[in-house]
Amino acid sequence: MLNRFIAFPVLTILCLAALMTYQAWATGNYVGSEACGRCHFYEYENFMNYSKKAKSWESISVMRPKLTDEELRECYGCHTTGYNQGGFVSYESTPELSDVGCETCHGPGREHVETGGMPDVIERLPIIEDCLTCHTEERNEAFGFRPLIYSGAH
């Protein structure tokens, strides 16, 4: 039987490990834009200050009372990060992925972070075709599509 002086630290460590494992499971390979900003602070600040995408959850919040659950889930695909791809699950469980973030364009960042920023494990230079999943011809007219890859937002 473990001595009670040893048991508490061991249990604390096990609980922390379980929590970290749960967080990794809950967000899959996504880490959230804030994690990107720890190294890419200039790009992160520009994105947060000048991109409407960085505040896309506000659109969902405004529309939420007018939408069915099914319609709301359709919004998540373009207004959050990694929905149905191991990223955003709900605002309550994955708030760090509730907006369109860095990883929407650059891909999941967990491996990039865990390898100390290896450039070949992240999409460094997204191309316009990557944007066309959400920015369809129909939607472009509705909200004035100006891709960030051309705007200099970061």
Short mmCIF file of N, CA and C in Angstrom, two decimals:
data_model
loop_
_atom_site.label_atom_id
_atom_site.label_comp_id
_atom_site.label_asym_id
_atom_site.label_seq_id
_atom_site.Cartn_x
_atom_site.Cartn_y
_atom_site.Cartn_z
N MET A 1 0.84 -1.17 0.00
CA MET A 1 0.00 0.00 0.00
C MET A 1 0.89 1.24 0.00
N LEU A 2 0.48 2.24 -0.78
CA LEU A 2 1.27 3.46 -0.88
C LEU A 2 1.18 4.28 0.40
N ASN A 3 2.28 4.79 0.80
CA ASN A 3 2.31 5.71 1.92
C ASN A 3 1.49 6.93 1.54
N ARG A 4 0.73 7.49 2.48
CA ARG A 4 -0.15 8.63 2.14
C ARG A 4 0.64 9.85 1.70
N PHE A 5 1.90 9.96 2.08
CA PHE A 5 2.72 11.10 1.64
C PHE A 5 3.17 10.94 0.19
N ILE A 6 3.21 9.71 -0.26
CA ILE A 6 3.56 9.43 -1.64
C ILE A 6 2.31 9.41 -2.51
N ALA A 7 1.21 8.92 -1.97
CA ALA A 7 -0.02 8.74 -2.75
C ALA A 7 -0.56 10.06 -3.30
N PHE A 8 -0.56 11.12 -2.50
CA PHE A 8 -1.13 12.39 -2.98
C PHE A 8 -0.40 12.93 -4.20
N PRO A 9 0.94 13.05 -4.16
CA PRO A 9 1.64 13.53 -5.37
C PRO A 9 1.45 12.60 -6.57
N VAL A 10 1.45 11.31 -6.34
CA VAL A 10 1.27 10.35 -7.43
C VAL A 10 -0.12 10.52 -8.04
N LEU A 11 -1.14 10.63 -7.20
CA LEU A 11 -2.51 10.83 -7.70
C LEU A 11 -2.64 12.16 -8.44
N THR A 12 -1.99 13.19 -7.93
CA THR A 12 -2.02 14.51 -8.59
C THR A 12 -1.40 14.41 -9.97
N ILE A 13 -0.27 13.75 -10.08
CA ILE A 13 0.40 13.58 -11.36
C ILE A 13 -0.47 12.77 -12.31
N LEU A 14 -1.08 11.71 -11.82
CA LEU A 14 -1.95 10.89 -12.67
C LEU A 14 -3.16 11.70 -13.15
N CYS A 15 -3.74 12.52 -12.28
CA CYS A 15 -4.88 13.35 -12.67
C CYS A 15 -4.47 14.36 -13.73
N LEU A 16 -3.31 14.99 -13.56
CA LEU A 16 -2.82 15.94 -14.56
C LEU A 16 -2.55 15.25 -15.89
N ALA A 17 -1.99 14.07 -15.85
CA ALA A 17 -1.73 13.32 -17.08
C ALA A 17 -3.05 12.96 -17.77
N ALA A 18 -4.04 12.56 -16.99
CA ALA A 18 -5.36 12.24 -17.55
C ALA A 18 -5.99 13.47 -18.18
N LEU A 19 -5.86 14.60 -17.51
CA LEU A 19 -6.42 15.84 -18.04
C LEU A 19 -5.74 16.23 -19.35
N MET A 20 -4.44 16.12 -19.42
CA MET A 20 -3.70 16.46 -20.64
C MET A 20 -4.06 15.49 -21.77
N THR A 21 -4.23 14.21 -21.42
CA THR A 21 -4.63 13.22 -22.42
C THR A 21 -6.02 13.53 -22.94
N TYR A 22 -6.93 13.89 -22.04
CA TYR A 22 -8.29 14.25 -22.44
C TYR A 22 -8.26 15.47 -23.36
N GLN A 23 -7.48 16.48 -23.01
CA GLN A 23 -7.39 17.70 -23.84
C GLN A 23 -6.88 17.35 -25.22
N ALA A 24 -5.86 16.52 -25.32
CA ALA A 24 -5.33 16.11 -26.62
C ALA A 24 -6.38 15.33 -27.40
N TRP A 25 -7.12 14.47 -26.71
CA TRP A 25 -8.17 13.70 -27.38
C TRP A 25 -9.29 14.62 -27.85
N ALA A 26 -9.69 15.55 -27.00
CA ALA A 26 -10.82 16.43 -27.31
C ALA A 26 -10.53 17.33 -28.50
N THR A 27 -9.30 17.75 -28.67
CA THR A 27 -8.97 18.66 -29.76
C THR A 27 -8.19 17.98 -30.88
N GLY A 28 -8.01 16.68 -30.81
CA GLY A 28 -7.29 15.98 -31.86
C GLY A 28 -5.93 16.58 -32.09
N ASN A 29 -5.66 16.93 -33.31
CA ASN A 29 -4.36 17.50 -33.65
C ASN A 29 -4.37 19.01 -33.65
N TYR A 30 -5.42 19.61 -33.16
CA TYR A 30 -5.55 21.07 -33.15
C TYR A 30 -5.11 21.64 -31.80
N VAL A 31 -4.45 22.78 -31.83
CA VAL A 31 -3.97 23.40 -30.60
C VAL A 31 -4.59 24.77 -30.34
N GLY A 32 -5.23 25.37 -31.32
CA GLY A 32 -5.82 26.69 -31.17
C GLY A 32 -4.84 27.80 -31.53
N SER A 33 -5.37 28.91 -31.98
CA SER A 33 -4.55 30.02 -32.47
C SER A 33 -3.64 30.62 -31.40
N GLU A 34 -4.09 30.61 -30.17
CA GLU A 34 -3.27 31.17 -29.10
C GLU A 34 -1.93 30.44 -29.00
N ALA A 35 -1.95 29.13 -29.21
CA ALA A 35 -0.70 28.35 -29.18
C ALA A 35 0.21 28.80 -30.33
N CYS A 36 -0.37 29.11 -31.48
CA CYS A 36 0.43 29.59 -32.62
C CYS A 36 1.08 30.93 -32.28
N GLY A 37 0.30 31.77 -31.57
CA GLY A 37 0.75 33.11 -31.23
C GLY A 37 1.93 33.15 -30.28
N ARG A 38 2.22 32.05 -29.61
CA ARG A 38 3.36 32.03 -28.69
C ARG A 38 4.68 32.19 -29.43
N CYS A 39 4.74 31.68 -30.65
CA CYS A 39 5.95 31.83 -31.46
C CYS A 39 5.76 32.83 -32.59
N HIS A 40 4.57 32.83 -33.16
CA HIS A 40 4.28 33.68 -34.31
C HIS A 40 3.47 34.89 -33.84
N PHE A 41 4.03 35.64 -32.89
CA PHE A 41 3.26 36.70 -32.23
C PHE A 41 2.86 37.83 -33.17
N TYR A 42 3.72 38.21 -34.08
CA TYR A 42 3.38 39.30 -35.01
C TYR A 42 2.20 38.89 -35.90
N GLU A 43 2.28 37.70 -36.49
CA GLU A 43 1.23 37.19 -37.36
C GLU A 43 -0.07 37.01 -36.58
N TYR A 44 0.05 36.47 -35.37
CA TYR A 44 -1.11 36.24 -34.52
C TYR A 44 -1.80 37.57 -34.18
N GLU A 45 -1.04 38.55 -33.77
CA GLU A 45 -1.63 39.86 -33.43
C GLU A 45 -2.32 40.50 -34.63
N ASN A 46 -1.69 40.45 -35.80
CA ASN A 46 -2.32 40.99 -37.00
C ASN A 46 -3.61 40.25 -37.33
N PHE A 47 -3.55 38.93 -37.24
CA PHE A 47 -4.74 38.12 -37.53
C PHE A 47 -5.87 38.47 -36.55
N MET A 48 -5.55 38.51 -35.28
CA MET A 48 -6.57 38.79 -34.26
C MET A 48 -7.14 40.20 -34.40
N ASN A 49 -6.32 41.15 -34.77
CA ASN A 49 -6.75 42.54 -34.86
C ASN A 49 -7.45 42.89 -36.17
N TYR A 50 -7.10 42.24 -37.27
CA TYR A 50 -7.60 42.67 -38.57
C TYR A 50 -8.45 41.67 -39.33
N SER A 51 -8.53 40.47 -38.87
CA SER A 51 -9.29 39.46 -39.59
C SER A 51 -10.67 39.27 -39.00
N LYS A 52 -11.68 39.31 -39.84
CA LYS A 52 -13.04 39.00 -39.39
C LYS A 52 -13.15 37.54 -38.99
N LYS A 53 -12.32 36.70 -39.59
CA LYS A 53 -12.35 35.28 -39.28
C LYS A 53 -12.05 35.01 -37.81
N ALA A 54 -11.18 35.82 -37.24
CA ALA A 54 -10.78 35.63 -35.85
C ALA A 54 -11.93 35.89 -34.88
N LYS A 55 -13.02 36.41 -35.39
CA LYS A 55 -14.20 36.69 -34.55
C LYS A 55 -15.45 36.03 -35.13
N SER A 56 -15.26 34.93 -35.85
CA SER A 56 -16.37 34.30 -36.55
C SER A 56 -17.42 33.70 -35.62
N TRP A 57 -17.06 33.40 -34.38
CA TRP A 57 -18.05 32.86 -33.44
C TRP A 57 -19.15 33.89 -33.17
N GLU A 58 -18.81 35.16 -33.26
CA GLU A 58 -19.82 36.21 -33.04
C GLU A 58 -20.97 36.06 -34.03
N SER A 59 -20.69 35.70 -35.27
CA SER A 59 -21.74 35.49 -36.27
C SER A 59 -22.65 34.35 -35.85
N ILE A 60 -22.06 33.29 -35.36
CA ILE A 60 -22.85 32.14 -34.91
C ILE A 60 -23.71 32.55 -33.72
N SER A 61 -23.15 33.29 -32.79
CA SER A 61 -23.90 33.72 -31.60
C SER A 61 -25.11 34.56 -31.97
N VAL A 62 -24.94 35.44 -32.95
CA VAL A 62 -26.03 36.31 -33.39
C VAL A 62 -27.12 35.49 -34.07
N MET A 63 -26.73 34.54 -34.89
CA MET A 63 -27.70 33.76 -35.67
C MET A 63 -28.30 32.58 -34.90
N ARG A 64 -27.63 32.14 -33.86
CA ARG A 64 -28.04 30.93 -33.12
C ARG A 64 -29.53 30.85 -32.80
N PRO A 65 -30.16 31.91 -32.27
CA PRO A 65 -31.58 31.79 -31.92
C PRO A 65 -32.49 31.57 -33.13
N LYS A 66 -32.02 31.89 -34.31
CA LYS A 66 -32.84 31.79 -35.53
C LYS A 66 -32.62 30.48 -36.27
N LEU A 67 -31.70 29.65 -35.81
CA LEU A 67 -31.31 28.44 -36.55
C LEU A 67 -31.73 27.17 -35.83
N THR A 68 -32.01 26.15 -36.61
CA THR A 68 -32.24 24.82 -36.04
C THR A 68 -30.87 24.24 -35.67
N ASP A 69 -30.86 23.17 -34.90
CA ASP A 69 -29.59 22.53 -34.55
C ASP A 69 -28.84 22.06 -35.79
N GLU A 70 -29.56 21.55 -36.76
CA GLU A 70 -28.93 21.09 -38.01
C GLU A 70 -28.30 22.25 -38.77
N GLU A 71 -29.01 23.37 -38.87
CA GLU A 71 -28.46 24.54 -39.56
C GLU A 71 -27.24 25.07 -38.81
N LEU A 72 -27.31 25.04 -37.51
CA LEU A 72 -26.20 25.50 -36.69
C LEU A 72 -24.95 24.65 -36.94
N ARG A 73 -25.13 23.35 -37.00
CA ARG A 73 -23.99 22.46 -37.28
C ARG A 73 -23.38 22.74 -38.66
N GLU A 74 -24.22 23.12 -39.61
CA GLU A 74 -23.69 23.49 -40.93
C GLU A 74 -22.80 24.72 -40.83
N CYS A 75 -23.16 25.66 -39.96
CA CYS A 75 -22.35 26.87 -39.77
C CYS A 75 -20.97 26.53 -39.20
N TYR A 76 -20.93 25.54 -38.32
CA TYR A 76 -19.67 25.20 -37.66
C TYR A 76 -18.58 24.83 -38.66
N GLY A 77 -18.94 24.22 -39.76
CA GLY A 77 -17.94 23.79 -40.74
C GLY A 77 -17.08 24.93 -41.27
N CYS A 78 -17.67 26.13 -41.42
CA CYS A 78 -16.93 27.27 -41.96
C CYS A 78 -16.62 28.35 -40.93
N HIS A 79 -17.27 28.31 -39.78
CA HIS A 79 -17.10 29.38 -38.80
C HIS A 79 -16.32 28.95 -37.56
N THR A 80 -15.77 27.72 -37.56
CA THR A 80 -14.95 27.25 -36.45
C THR A 80 -13.70 26.58 -37.04
N THR A 81 -12.85 26.09 -36.18
CA THR A 81 -11.61 25.44 -36.62
C THR A 81 -11.69 23.93 -36.41
N GLY A 82 -11.61 23.19 -37.51
CA GLY A 82 -11.51 21.73 -37.44
C GLY A 82 -12.77 20.99 -37.09
N TYR A 83 -13.94 21.59 -37.32
CA TYR A 83 -15.19 20.90 -37.00
C TYR A 83 -15.31 19.62 -37.83
N ASN A 84 -15.68 18.53 -37.17
CA ASN A 84 -15.79 17.19 -37.78
C ASN A 84 -14.45 16.69 -38.33
N GLN A 85 -13.36 17.25 -37.86
CA GLN A 85 -12.02 16.81 -38.28
C GLN A 85 -11.12 16.63 -37.07
N GLY A 86 -11.71 16.46 -35.90
CA GLY A 86 -10.94 16.32 -34.68
C GLY A 86 -10.65 17.63 -33.99
N GLY A 87 -11.32 18.70 -34.40
CA GLY A 87 -11.12 20.02 -33.80
C GLY A 87 -12.32 20.44 -33.00
N PHE A 88 -12.97 21.54 -33.40
CA PHE A 88 -14.10 22.09 -32.68
C PHE A 88 -15.19 21.03 -32.46
N VAL A 89 -15.66 20.96 -31.19
CA VAL A 89 -16.74 20.06 -30.82
C VAL A 89 -17.94 20.90 -30.39
N SER A 90 -17.71 21.78 -29.44
CA SER A 90 -18.74 22.70 -28.94
C SER A 90 -18.02 23.87 -28.28
N TYR A 91 -18.75 24.96 -28.10
CA TYR A 91 -18.14 26.12 -27.46
C TYR A 91 -17.73 25.79 -26.03
N GLU A 92 -18.53 24.96 -25.38
CA GLU A 92 -18.26 24.60 -23.99
C GLU A 92 -17.01 23.74 -23.84
N SER A 93 -16.80 22.80 -24.76
CA SER A 93 -15.66 21.88 -24.59
C SER A 93 -14.41 22.30 -25.36
N THR A 94 -14.55 23.07 -26.44
CA THR A 94 -13.37 23.48 -27.22
C THR A 94 -13.47 24.96 -27.61
N PRO A 95 -13.55 25.85 -26.64
CA PRO A 95 -13.70 27.28 -26.96
C PRO A 95 -12.51 27.84 -27.74
N GLU A 96 -11.33 27.26 -27.58
CA GLU A 96 -10.14 27.74 -28.27
C GLU A 96 -10.21 27.49 -29.78
N LEU A 97 -11.20 26.70 -30.21
CA LEU A 97 -11.37 26.40 -31.63
C LEU A 97 -12.69 26.94 -32.17
N SER A 98 -13.31 27.84 -31.42
CA SER A 98 -14.65 28.32 -31.77
C SER A 98 -14.66 29.39 -32.87
N ASP A 99 -13.54 29.92 -33.23
CA ASP A 99 -13.46 30.86 -34.34
C ASP A 99 -12.69 30.21 -35.48
N VAL A 100 -12.69 30.83 -36.63
CA VAL A 100 -11.80 30.40 -37.70
C VAL A 100 -10.41 30.87 -37.26
N GLY A 101 -9.53 29.93 -37.07
CA GLY A 101 -8.21 30.28 -36.56
C GLY A 101 -7.10 29.91 -37.53
N CYS A 102 -5.90 30.05 -37.06
CA CYS A 102 -4.70 29.78 -37.86
C CYS A 102 -4.75 28.41 -38.54
N GLU A 103 -5.21 27.42 -37.77
CA GLU A 103 -5.18 26.05 -38.26
C GLU A 103 -6.22 25.77 -39.34
N THR A 104 -7.18 26.66 -39.52
CA THR A 104 -8.14 26.48 -40.60
C THR A 104 -7.43 26.57 -41.94
N CYS A 105 -6.49 27.47 -42.05
CA CYS A 105 -5.74 27.65 -43.31
C CYS A 105 -4.42 26.88 -43.32
N HIS A 106 -3.78 26.78 -42.17
CA HIS A 106 -2.44 26.19 -42.12
C HIS A 106 -2.44 24.73 -41.69
N GLY A 107 -3.60 24.18 -41.35
CA GLY A 107 -3.70 22.78 -40.93
C GLY A 107 -3.47 22.63 -39.44
N PRO A 108 -3.83 21.46 -38.90
CA PRO A 108 -3.66 21.20 -37.48
C PRO A 108 -2.22 21.43 -37.04
N GLY A 109 -2.06 22.06 -35.88
CA GLY A 109 -0.73 22.47 -35.45
C GLY A 109 -0.06 21.67 -34.37
N ARG A 110 -0.71 20.61 -33.86
CA ARG A 110 -0.12 19.88 -32.74
C ARG A 110 1.29 19.37 -33.07
N GLU A 111 1.47 18.74 -34.20
CA GLU A 111 2.80 18.20 -34.54
C GLU A 111 3.82 19.33 -34.70
N HIS A 112 3.40 20.44 -35.30
CA HIS A 112 4.28 21.60 -35.47
C HIS A 112 4.76 22.10 -34.10
N VAL A 113 3.84 22.20 -33.15
CA VAL A 113 4.17 22.66 -31.80
C VAL A 113 5.07 21.64 -31.10
N GLU A 114 4.69 20.37 -31.17
CA GLU A 114 5.43 19.32 -30.46
C GLU A 114 6.83 19.10 -31.01
N THR A 115 7.07 19.45 -32.27
CA THR A 115 8.41 19.28 -32.85
C THR A 115 9.23 20.56 -32.75
N GLY A 116 8.74 21.52 -32.00
CA GLY A 116 9.49 22.76 -31.82
C GLY A 116 9.42 23.68 -33.04
N GLY A 117 8.39 23.52 -33.84
CA GLY A 117 8.20 24.42 -34.97
C GLY A 117 8.75 23.94 -36.29
N MET A 118 8.88 22.62 -36.45
CA MET A 118 9.36 22.08 -37.74
C MET A 118 8.44 22.58 -38.85
N PRO A 119 8.99 23.28 -39.86
CA PRO A 119 8.16 23.88 -40.89
C PRO A 119 7.51 22.89 -41.85
N ASP A 120 8.06 21.69 -41.98
CA ASP A 120 7.51 20.75 -42.96
C ASP A 120 6.31 19.97 -42.44
N VAL A 121 5.86 20.23 -41.21
CA VAL A 121 4.69 19.53 -40.67
C VAL A 121 3.46 20.45 -40.58
N ILE A 122 3.53 21.58 -41.26
CA ILE A 122 2.41 22.54 -41.26
C ILE A 122 2.31 23.12 -42.67
N GLU A 123 1.14 23.56 -43.05
CA GLU A 123 0.95 24.19 -44.37
C GLU A 123 1.41 25.64 -44.25
N ARG A 124 2.63 25.90 -44.66
CA ARG A 124 3.19 27.24 -44.49
C ARG A 124 2.55 28.27 -45.41
N LEU A 125 2.30 27.90 -46.65
CA LEU A 125 1.77 28.84 -47.63
C LEU A 125 0.50 28.28 -48.26
N PRO A 126 -0.65 28.51 -47.62
CA PRO A 126 -1.91 28.02 -48.20
C PRO A 126 -2.12 28.62 -49.59
N ILE A 127 -2.87 27.92 -50.39
CA ILE A 127 -3.20 28.40 -51.74
C ILE A 127 -4.69 28.70 -51.81
N ILE A 128 -5.09 29.50 -52.77
CA ILE A 128 -6.47 29.96 -52.89
C ILE A 128 -7.46 28.80 -52.94
N GLU A 129 -7.08 27.69 -53.55
CA GLU A 129 -7.98 26.53 -53.63
C GLU A 129 -8.35 26.00 -52.25
N ASP A 130 -7.47 26.20 -51.27
CA ASP A 130 -7.77 25.77 -49.90
C ASP A 130 -8.94 26.56 -49.32
N CYS A 131 -9.14 27.76 -49.80
CA CYS A 131 -10.19 28.64 -49.28
C CYS A 131 -11.57 28.26 -49.82
N LEU A 132 -11.58 27.57 -50.96
CA LEU A 132 -12.83 27.36 -51.69
C LEU A 132 -13.78 26.35 -51.06
N THR A 133 -13.37 25.71 -50.01
CA THR A 133 -14.28 24.82 -49.30
C THR A 133 -15.41 25.63 -48.68
N CYS A 134 -15.07 26.74 -48.08
CA CYS A 134 -16.08 27.61 -47.45
C CYS A 134 -16.47 28.78 -48.35
N HIS A 135 -15.48 29.32 -49.03
CA HIS A 135 -15.72 30.50 -49.87
C HIS A 135 -16.17 30.07 -51.26
N THR A 136 -17.41 29.61 -51.33
CA THR A 136 -17.97 29.20 -52.61
C THR A 136 -18.44 30.43 -53.37
N GLU A 137 -18.72 30.27 -54.63
CA GLU A 137 -19.18 31.39 -55.46
C GLU A 137 -20.45 32.01 -54.87
N GLU A 138 -21.34 31.17 -54.40
CA GLU A 138 -22.60 31.64 -53.79
C GLU A 138 -22.34 32.49 -52.54
N ARG A 139 -21.44 32.03 -51.69
CA ARG A 139 -21.15 32.75 -50.44
C ARG A 139 -20.31 34.00 -50.68
N ASN A 140 -19.43 33.98 -51.66
CA ASN A 140 -18.56 35.13 -51.91
C ASN A 140 -19.35 36.40 -52.11
N GLU A 141 -20.39 36.34 -52.88
CA GLU A 141 -21.22 37.51 -53.14
C GLU A 141 -21.89 37.99 -51.85
N ALA A 142 -22.22 37.05 -50.99
CA ALA A 142 -22.94 37.39 -49.77
C ALA A 142 -22.08 38.13 -48.75
N PHE A 143 -20.78 37.88 -48.73
CA PHE A 143 -19.98 38.55 -47.69
C PHE A 143 -18.66 39.13 -48.17
N GLY A 144 -18.54 39.46 -49.42
CA GLY A 144 -17.36 40.18 -49.91
C GLY A 144 -16.05 39.46 -49.67
N PHE A 145 -15.88 38.31 -50.24
CA PHE A 145 -14.70 37.47 -50.08
C PHE A 145 -13.41 38.20 -50.46
N ARG A 146 -12.51 38.31 -49.50
CA ARG A 146 -11.17 38.84 -49.72
C ARG A 146 -10.21 37.93 -48.98
N PRO A 147 -9.63 36.97 -49.68
CA PRO A 147 -8.78 36.00 -48.98
C PRO A 147 -7.58 36.66 -48.30
N LEU A 148 -7.31 36.20 -47.09
CA LEU A 148 -6.18 36.75 -46.32
C LEU A 148 -4.84 36.50 -46.98
N ILE A 149 -4.77 35.49 -47.83
CA ILE A 149 -3.47 35.25 -48.46
C ILE A 149 -3.09 36.41 -49.38
N TYR A 150 -4.03 37.26 -49.74
CA TYR A 150 -3.75 38.43 -50.56
C TYR A 150 -3.81 39.74 -49.76
N SER A 151 -4.41 39.71 -48.60
CA SER A 151 -4.70 40.97 -47.89
C SER A 151 -3.57 41.45 -46.99
N GLY A 152 -2.61 40.60 -46.68
CA GLY A 152 -1.53 41.02 -45.80
C GLY A 152 -1.92 41.07 -44.34
N ALA A 153 -3.03 40.43 -43.97
CA ALA A 153 -3.44 40.43 -42.56
C ALA A 153 -2.41 39.74 -41.68
N HIS A 154 -1.59 38.92 -42.27
CA HIS A 154 -0.45 38.35 -41.55
C HIS A 154 0.57 37.90 -42.55
#
